[in-house]
Short mmCIF file of C-alpha atoms and ligand atoms in Angstrom, two decimals:
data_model
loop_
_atom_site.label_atom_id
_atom_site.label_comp_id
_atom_site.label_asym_id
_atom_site.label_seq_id
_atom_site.Cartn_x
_atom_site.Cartn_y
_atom_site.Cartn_z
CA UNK P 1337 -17.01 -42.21 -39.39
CA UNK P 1338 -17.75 -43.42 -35.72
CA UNK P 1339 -14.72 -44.16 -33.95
CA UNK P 1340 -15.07 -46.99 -31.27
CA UNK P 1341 -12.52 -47.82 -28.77
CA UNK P 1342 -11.92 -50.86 -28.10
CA UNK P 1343 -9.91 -51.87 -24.92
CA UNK P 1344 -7.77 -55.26 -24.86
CA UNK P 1345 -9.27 -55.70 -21.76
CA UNK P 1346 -12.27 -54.51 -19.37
CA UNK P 1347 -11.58 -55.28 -16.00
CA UNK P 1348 -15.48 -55.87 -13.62
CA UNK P 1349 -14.32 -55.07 -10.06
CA UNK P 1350 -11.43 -53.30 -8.25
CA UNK P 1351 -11.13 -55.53 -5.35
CA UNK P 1352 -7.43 -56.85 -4.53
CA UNK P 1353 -8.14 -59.69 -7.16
CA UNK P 1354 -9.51 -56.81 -9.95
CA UNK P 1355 -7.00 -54.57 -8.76
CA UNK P 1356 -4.30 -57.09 -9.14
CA UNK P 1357 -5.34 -58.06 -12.73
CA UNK P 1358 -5.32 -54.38 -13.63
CA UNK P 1359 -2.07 -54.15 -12.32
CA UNK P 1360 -0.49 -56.77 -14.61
CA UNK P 1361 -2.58 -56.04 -17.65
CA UNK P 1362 -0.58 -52.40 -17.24
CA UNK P 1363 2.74 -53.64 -16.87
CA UNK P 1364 2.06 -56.25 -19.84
CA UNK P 1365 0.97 -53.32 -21.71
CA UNK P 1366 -2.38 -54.12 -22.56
CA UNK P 1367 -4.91 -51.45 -23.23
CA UNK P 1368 -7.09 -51.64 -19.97
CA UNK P 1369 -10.54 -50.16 -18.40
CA UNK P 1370 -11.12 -51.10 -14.84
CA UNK P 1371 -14.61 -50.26 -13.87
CA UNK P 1372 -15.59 -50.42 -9.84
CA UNK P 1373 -19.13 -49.81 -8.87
CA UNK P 1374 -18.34 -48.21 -5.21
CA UNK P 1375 -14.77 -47.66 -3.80
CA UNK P 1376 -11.94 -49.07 -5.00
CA UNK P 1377 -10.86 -52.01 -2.55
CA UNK P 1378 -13.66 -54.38 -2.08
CA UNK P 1379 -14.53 -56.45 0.47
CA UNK P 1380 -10.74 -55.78 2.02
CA UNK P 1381 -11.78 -52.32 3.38
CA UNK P 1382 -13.95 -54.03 6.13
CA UNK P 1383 -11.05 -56.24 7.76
CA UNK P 1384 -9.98 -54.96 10.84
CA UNK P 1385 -6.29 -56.47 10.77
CA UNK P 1386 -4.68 -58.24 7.34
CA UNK P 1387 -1.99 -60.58 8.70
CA UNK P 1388 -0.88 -62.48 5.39
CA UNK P 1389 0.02 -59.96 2.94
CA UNK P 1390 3.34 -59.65 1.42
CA UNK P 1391 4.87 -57.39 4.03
CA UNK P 1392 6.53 -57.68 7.08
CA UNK P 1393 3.85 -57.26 9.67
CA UNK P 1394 0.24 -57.01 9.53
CA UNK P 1395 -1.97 -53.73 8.68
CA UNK P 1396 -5.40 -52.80 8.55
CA UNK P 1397 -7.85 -53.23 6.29
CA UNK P 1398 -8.19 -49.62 5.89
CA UNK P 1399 -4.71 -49.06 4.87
CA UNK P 1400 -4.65 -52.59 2.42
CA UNK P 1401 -7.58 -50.45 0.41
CA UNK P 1402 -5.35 -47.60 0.64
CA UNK P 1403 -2.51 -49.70 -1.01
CA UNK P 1404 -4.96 -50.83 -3.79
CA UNK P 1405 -6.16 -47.24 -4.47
CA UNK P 1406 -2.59 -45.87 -4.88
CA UNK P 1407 -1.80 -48.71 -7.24
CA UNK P 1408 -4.50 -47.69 -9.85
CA UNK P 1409 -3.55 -44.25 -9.00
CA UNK P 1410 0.36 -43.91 -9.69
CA UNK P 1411 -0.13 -46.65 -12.48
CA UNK P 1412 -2.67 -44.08 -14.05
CA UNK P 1413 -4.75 -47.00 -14.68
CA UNK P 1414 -7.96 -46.35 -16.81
CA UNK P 1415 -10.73 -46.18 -14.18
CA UNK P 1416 -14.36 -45.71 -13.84
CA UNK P 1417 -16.87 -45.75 -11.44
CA UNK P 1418 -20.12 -47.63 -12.44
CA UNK P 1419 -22.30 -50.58 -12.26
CA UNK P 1420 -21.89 -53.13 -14.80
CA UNK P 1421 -25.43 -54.33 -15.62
CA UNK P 1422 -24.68 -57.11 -17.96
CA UNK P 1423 -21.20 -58.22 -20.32
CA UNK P 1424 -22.38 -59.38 -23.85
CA UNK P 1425 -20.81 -60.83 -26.45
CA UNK P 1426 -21.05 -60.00 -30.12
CA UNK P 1427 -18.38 -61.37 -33.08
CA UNK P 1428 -15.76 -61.79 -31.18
CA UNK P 1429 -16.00 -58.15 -28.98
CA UNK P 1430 -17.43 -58.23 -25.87
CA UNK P 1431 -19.60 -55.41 -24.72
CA UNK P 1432 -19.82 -54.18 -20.96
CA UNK P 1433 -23.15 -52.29 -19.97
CA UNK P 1434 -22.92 -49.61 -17.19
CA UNK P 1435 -25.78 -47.53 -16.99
CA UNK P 1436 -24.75 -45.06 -19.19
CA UNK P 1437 -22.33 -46.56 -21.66
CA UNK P 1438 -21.23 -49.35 -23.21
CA UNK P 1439 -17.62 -50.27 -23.29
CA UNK P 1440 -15.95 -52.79 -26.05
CA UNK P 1441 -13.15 -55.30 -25.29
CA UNK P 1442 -11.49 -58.46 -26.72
CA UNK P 1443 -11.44 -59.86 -23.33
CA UNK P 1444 -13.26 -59.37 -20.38
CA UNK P 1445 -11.91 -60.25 -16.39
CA UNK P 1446 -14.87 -60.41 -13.88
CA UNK P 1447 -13.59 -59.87 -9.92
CA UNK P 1448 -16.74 -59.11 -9.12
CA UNK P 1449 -16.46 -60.85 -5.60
CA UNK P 1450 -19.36 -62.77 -3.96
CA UNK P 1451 -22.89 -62.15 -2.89
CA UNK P 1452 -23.53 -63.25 0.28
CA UNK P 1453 -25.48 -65.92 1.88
CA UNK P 1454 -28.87 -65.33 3.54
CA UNK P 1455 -29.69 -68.24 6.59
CA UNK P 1456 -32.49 -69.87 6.72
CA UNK P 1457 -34.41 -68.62 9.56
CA UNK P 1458 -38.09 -68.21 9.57
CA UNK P 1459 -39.12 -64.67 8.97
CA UNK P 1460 -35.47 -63.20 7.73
CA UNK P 1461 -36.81 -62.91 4.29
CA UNK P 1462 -39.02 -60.07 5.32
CA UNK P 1463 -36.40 -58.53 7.88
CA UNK P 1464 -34.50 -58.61 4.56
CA UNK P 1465 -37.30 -56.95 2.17
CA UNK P 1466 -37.46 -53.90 4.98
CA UNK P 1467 -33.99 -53.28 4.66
CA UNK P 1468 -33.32 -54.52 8.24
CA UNK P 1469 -30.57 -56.45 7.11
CA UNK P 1470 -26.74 -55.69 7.01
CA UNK P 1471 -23.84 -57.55 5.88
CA UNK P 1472 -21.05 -54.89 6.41
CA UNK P 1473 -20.11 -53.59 9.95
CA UNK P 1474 -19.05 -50.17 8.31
CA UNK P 1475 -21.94 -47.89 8.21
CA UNK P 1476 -23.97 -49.45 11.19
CA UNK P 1477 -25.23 -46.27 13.45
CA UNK P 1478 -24.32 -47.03 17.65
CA UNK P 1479 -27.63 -47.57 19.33
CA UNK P 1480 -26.90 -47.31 23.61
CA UNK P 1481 -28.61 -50.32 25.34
CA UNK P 1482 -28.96 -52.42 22.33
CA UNK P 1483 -26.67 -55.06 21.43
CA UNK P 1484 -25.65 -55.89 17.48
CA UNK P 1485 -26.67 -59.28 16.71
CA UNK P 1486 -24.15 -60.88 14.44
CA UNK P 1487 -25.29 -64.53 13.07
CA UNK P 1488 -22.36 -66.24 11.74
CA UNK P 1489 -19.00 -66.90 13.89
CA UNK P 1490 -16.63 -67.62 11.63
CA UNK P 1491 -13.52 -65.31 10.65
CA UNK P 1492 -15.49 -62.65 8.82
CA UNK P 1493 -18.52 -62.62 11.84
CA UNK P 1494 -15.87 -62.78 14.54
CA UNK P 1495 -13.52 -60.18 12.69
CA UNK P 1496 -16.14 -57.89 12.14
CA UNK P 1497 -17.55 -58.15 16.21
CA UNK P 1498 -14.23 -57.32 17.43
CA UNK P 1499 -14.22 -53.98 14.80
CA UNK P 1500 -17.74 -53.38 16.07
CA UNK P 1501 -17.09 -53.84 20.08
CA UNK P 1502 -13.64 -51.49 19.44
CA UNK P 1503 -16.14 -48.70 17.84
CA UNK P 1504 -18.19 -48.79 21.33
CA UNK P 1505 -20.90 -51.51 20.02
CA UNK P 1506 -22.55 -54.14 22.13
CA UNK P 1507 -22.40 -57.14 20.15
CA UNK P 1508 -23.30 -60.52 20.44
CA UNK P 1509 -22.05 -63.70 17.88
CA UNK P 1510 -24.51 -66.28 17.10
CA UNK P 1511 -23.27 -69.85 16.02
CA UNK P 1512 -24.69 -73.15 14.93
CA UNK P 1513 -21.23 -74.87 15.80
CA UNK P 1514 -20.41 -76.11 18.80
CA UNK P 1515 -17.07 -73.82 19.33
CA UNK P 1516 -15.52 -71.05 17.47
CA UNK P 1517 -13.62 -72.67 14.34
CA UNK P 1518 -11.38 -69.26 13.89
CA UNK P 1519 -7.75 -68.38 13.76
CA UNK P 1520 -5.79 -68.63 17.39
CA UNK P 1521 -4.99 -64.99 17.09
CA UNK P 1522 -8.98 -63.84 16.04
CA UNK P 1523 -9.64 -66.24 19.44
CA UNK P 1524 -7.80 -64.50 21.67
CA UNK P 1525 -8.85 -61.06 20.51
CA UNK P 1526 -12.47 -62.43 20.46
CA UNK P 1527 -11.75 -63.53 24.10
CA UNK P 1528 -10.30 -59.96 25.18
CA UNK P 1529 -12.02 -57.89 23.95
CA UNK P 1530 -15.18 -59.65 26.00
CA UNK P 1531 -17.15 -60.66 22.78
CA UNK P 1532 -20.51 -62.66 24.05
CA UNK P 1533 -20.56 -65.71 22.10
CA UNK P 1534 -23.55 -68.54 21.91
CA UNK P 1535 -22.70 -71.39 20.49
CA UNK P 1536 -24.53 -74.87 19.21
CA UNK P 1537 -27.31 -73.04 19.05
CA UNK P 1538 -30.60 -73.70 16.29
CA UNK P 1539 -31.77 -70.51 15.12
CA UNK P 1540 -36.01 -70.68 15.93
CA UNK P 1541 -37.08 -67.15 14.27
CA UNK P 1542 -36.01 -63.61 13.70
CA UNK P 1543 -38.57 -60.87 13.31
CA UNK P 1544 -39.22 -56.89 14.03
CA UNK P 1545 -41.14 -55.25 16.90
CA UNK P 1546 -41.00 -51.47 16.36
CA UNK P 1547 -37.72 -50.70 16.34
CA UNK P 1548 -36.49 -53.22 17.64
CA UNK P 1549 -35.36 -57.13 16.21
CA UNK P 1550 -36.12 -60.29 18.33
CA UNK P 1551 -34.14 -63.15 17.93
CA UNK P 1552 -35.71 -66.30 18.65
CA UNK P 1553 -32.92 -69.46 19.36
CA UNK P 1554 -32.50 -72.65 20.98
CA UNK P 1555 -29.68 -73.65 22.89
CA UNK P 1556 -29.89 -76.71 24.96
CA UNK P 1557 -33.35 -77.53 24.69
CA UNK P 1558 -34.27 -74.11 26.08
CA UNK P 1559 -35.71 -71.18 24.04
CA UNK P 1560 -34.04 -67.67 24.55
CA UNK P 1561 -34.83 -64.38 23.03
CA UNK P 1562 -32.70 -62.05 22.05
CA UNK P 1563 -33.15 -57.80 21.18
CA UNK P 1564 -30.92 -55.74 19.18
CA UNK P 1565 -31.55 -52.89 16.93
CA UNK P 1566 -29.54 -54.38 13.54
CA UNK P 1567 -28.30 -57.89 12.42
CA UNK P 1568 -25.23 -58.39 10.67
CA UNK P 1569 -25.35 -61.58 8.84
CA UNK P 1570 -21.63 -62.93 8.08
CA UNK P 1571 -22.62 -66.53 6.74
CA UNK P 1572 -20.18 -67.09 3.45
CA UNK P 1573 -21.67 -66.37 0.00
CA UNK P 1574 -21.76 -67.38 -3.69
CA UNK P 1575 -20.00 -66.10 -6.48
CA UNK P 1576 -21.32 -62.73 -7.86
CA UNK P 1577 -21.97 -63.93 -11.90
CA UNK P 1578 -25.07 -62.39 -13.09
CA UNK P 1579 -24.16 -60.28 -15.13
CA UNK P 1580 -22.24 -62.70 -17.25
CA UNK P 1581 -24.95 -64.96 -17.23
CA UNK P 1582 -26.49 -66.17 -20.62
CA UNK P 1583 -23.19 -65.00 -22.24
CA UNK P 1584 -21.84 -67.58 -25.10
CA UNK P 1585 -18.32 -66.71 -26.02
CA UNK P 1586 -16.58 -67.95 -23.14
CA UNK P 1587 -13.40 -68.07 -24.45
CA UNK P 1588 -11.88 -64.96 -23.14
CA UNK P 1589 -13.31 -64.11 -20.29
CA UNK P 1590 -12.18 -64.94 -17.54
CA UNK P 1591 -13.39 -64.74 -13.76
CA UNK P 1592 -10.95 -64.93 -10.91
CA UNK P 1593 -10.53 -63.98 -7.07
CA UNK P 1594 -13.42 -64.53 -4.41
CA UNK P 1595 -16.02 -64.39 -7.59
CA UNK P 1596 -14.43 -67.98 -8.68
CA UNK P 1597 -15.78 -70.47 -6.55
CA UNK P 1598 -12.40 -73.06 -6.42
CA UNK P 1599 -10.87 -70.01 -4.37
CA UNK P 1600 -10.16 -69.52 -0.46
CA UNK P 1601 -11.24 -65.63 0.34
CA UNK P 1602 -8.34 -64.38 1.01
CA UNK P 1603 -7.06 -60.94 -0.35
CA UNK P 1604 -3.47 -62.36 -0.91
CA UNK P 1605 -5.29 -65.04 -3.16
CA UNK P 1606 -7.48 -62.86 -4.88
CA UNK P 1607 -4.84 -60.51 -5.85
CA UNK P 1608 -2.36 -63.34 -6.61
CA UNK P 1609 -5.43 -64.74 -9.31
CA UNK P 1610 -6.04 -61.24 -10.49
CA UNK P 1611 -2.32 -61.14 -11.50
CA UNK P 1612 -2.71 -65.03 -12.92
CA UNK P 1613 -5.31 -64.25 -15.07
CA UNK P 1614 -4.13 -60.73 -16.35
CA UNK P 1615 -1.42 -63.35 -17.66
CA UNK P 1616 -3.23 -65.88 -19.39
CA UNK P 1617 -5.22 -63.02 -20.65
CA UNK P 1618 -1.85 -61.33 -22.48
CA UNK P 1619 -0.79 -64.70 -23.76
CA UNK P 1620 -4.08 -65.50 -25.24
CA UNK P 1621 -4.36 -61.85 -26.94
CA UNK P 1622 -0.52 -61.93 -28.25
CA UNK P 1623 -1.59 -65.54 -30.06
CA UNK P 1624 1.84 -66.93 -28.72
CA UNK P 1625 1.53 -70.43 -26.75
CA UNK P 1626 2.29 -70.32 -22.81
C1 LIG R 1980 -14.64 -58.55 7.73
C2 LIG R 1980 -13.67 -59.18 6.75
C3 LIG R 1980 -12.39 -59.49 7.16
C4 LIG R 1980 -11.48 -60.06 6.27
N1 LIG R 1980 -10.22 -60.33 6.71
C5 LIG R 1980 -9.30 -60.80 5.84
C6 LIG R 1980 -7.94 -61.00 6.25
O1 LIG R 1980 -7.58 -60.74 7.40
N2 LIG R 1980 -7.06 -61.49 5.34
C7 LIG R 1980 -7.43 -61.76 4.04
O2 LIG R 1980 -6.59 -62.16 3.25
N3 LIG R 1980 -8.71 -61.59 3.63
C8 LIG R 1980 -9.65 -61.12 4.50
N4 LIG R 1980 -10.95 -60.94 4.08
C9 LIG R 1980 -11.35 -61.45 2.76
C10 LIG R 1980 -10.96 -60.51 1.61
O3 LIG R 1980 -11.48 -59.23 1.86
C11 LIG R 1980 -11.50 -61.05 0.30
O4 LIG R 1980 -11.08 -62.38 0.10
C12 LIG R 1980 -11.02 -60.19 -0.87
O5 LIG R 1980 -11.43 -58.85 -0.72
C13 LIG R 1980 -11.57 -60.74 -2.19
O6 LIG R 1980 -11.19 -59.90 -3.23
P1 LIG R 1980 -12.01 -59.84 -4.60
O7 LIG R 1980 -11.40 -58.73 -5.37
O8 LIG R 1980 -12.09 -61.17 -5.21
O9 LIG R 1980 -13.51 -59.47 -4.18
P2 LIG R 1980 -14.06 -58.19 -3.42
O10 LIG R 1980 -13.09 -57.68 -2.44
O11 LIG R 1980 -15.41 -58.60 -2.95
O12 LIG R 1980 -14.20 -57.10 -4.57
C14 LIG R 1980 -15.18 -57.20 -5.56
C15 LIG R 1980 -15.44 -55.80 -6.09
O13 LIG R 1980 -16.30 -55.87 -7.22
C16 LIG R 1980 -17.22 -54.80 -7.17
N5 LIG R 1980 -18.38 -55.15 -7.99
C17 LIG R 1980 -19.24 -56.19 -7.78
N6 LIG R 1980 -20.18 -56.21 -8.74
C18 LIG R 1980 -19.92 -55.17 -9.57
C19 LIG R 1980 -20.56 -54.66 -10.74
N7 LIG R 1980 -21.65 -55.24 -11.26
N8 LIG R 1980 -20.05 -53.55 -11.34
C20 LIG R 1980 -18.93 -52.94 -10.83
N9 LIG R 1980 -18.29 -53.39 -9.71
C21 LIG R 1980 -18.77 -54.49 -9.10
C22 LIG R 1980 -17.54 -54.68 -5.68
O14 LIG R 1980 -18.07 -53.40 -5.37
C23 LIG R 1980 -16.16 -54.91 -5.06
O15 LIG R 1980 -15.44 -53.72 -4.89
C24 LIG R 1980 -11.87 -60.35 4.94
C25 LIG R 1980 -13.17 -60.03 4.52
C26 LIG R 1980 -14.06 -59.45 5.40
C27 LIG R 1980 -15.46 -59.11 4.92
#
């Protein structure tokens, strides 16, 4: 006889809202696989300060991660690492693909996160097919005498300059908007650390000499170029569904944190709808009304 395990739940993700679900499924009880497809954390890892978590001052986002790894550590939560290529469903079991395996569930939580947003900008497709593109400040390489070109100043662009210009980068923040619609306390580190910001600006064309990328803009009627050796692009993003697309049986699965679209991106958030949904998910399994 084949003997197949199935899990109450397979968790996609182990971001703070993945993480958080895992974390309630546990203490509920509920047979749980949690399956991450690079470290656990998410999108976290890359702030440089976390001021609203529940604690009594703010911490990095190195050390948040850290928090979420120990979590599914001392919990001894069931974890994997692996890409989830697609969630089916089949009577009433729903099947999660990794590349090797295939895992079975009565429920299914995806905190898969978001993908993020490409600008329009003549010729960024192809700076994008080359692999000339980044949209993580971790993992950029230091070039001397060539600025980082980061399009995008809202939190995430302006959060992840000031990480870049304290880890010795140049680094220049592009913006359509006329000022800088962050937080007073990103502001004023923006403003001490010397961050060069250009604002109300219409992006013309971005495209590669050599080594080098030239960024074409307009800013008061005038046309300015602009060379850098990488551009981080920090422009929001869209929930990250494919692999439940096409799927039929809807009824429990559930998607929650930055990957539902109704939600601020906030790690606090995202945890605090991982742990939501880890409870609807127990009170649908165990039949008894809410
Ligand atoms: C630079 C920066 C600074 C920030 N600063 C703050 C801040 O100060 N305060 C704050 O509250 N928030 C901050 N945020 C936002 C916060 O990080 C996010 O809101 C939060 O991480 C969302 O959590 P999540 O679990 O929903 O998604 P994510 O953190 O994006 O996690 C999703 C996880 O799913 C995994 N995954 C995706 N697809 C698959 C798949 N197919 N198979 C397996 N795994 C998959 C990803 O690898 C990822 O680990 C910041 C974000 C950035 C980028």
């Amino acid at each position: 006889m084949i003997y197949m395990r199935i899990y109450d739940v397979v968790i996609v993700g182990a971001g703070p809202a993945g993480v958080g679900a895992a974390l309630q499924c546990s203490i509920n009880g509920l047979k749980l696989l949690l399956i991450e497809k690079n470290e656990i954390g998410g999108r976290i890892r890359l702030a440089r300060r976390v001021e609203n978590l529940l604690l009594d001052k703010s911490i990095s986002g190195d050390d948040a991660s850290g928090y979420l790894k120990k979590i599914v550590l001392n919990r001894g939560i069931d974890f994997i690492e692996g890409e989830v290529k697609k969630i089916n469903s089949f009577e009433g079991r729903y099947i999660t693909y990794t590349k090797k395996r295939a895992y079975y569930s009565k429920s299914v939580i995806v905190a898969t996160g978001f993908v993020p947003n490409i600008p329009e900008i003549a010729g960024i497709d192809e700076l994008y097919r080359k692999g000339r593109i980044s949209f993580e400040w971790k993992g950029l390489k230091r070039e001397v005498d060539s600025p980082m070109l980061v399009i995008g100043g809202g939190e995430v662009g302006c959060d992840s300059a000031c990480s870049l210009k304290e880890n010795g980068f140049d680094v220049i923040v592009f913006s359509r908007s006329e000022k800088l619609n962050i937080n007073p306390i990103l502001l004023q580190d923006v403003n001490r650390l010397g961050i060069k910001v250009i604002n109300g600006i219409r992006y013309e064309e971005v495209f590669a000499q050599g080594n080098v990328i030239i960024l074409n803009i307009i800013k008061n009627r005038k046309r300015y170029f602009f060379r850098g050796k990488s551009i981080l692009i920090t422009v929001g993003g869209r929930p990250n569904l494919s692999i439940i697309e096409g799927i039929s049986e809807r009824e429990r699965l559930f998607v929650c944190g930055d990957a539902n679209k109704d939600n601020y991106h906030q790690a606090s958030i995202a945890f605090g709808d991982g742990i939501n949904t880890a409870m609807r998910v127990t009170q649908i399994l165990s039949g008894r009304p809410k």
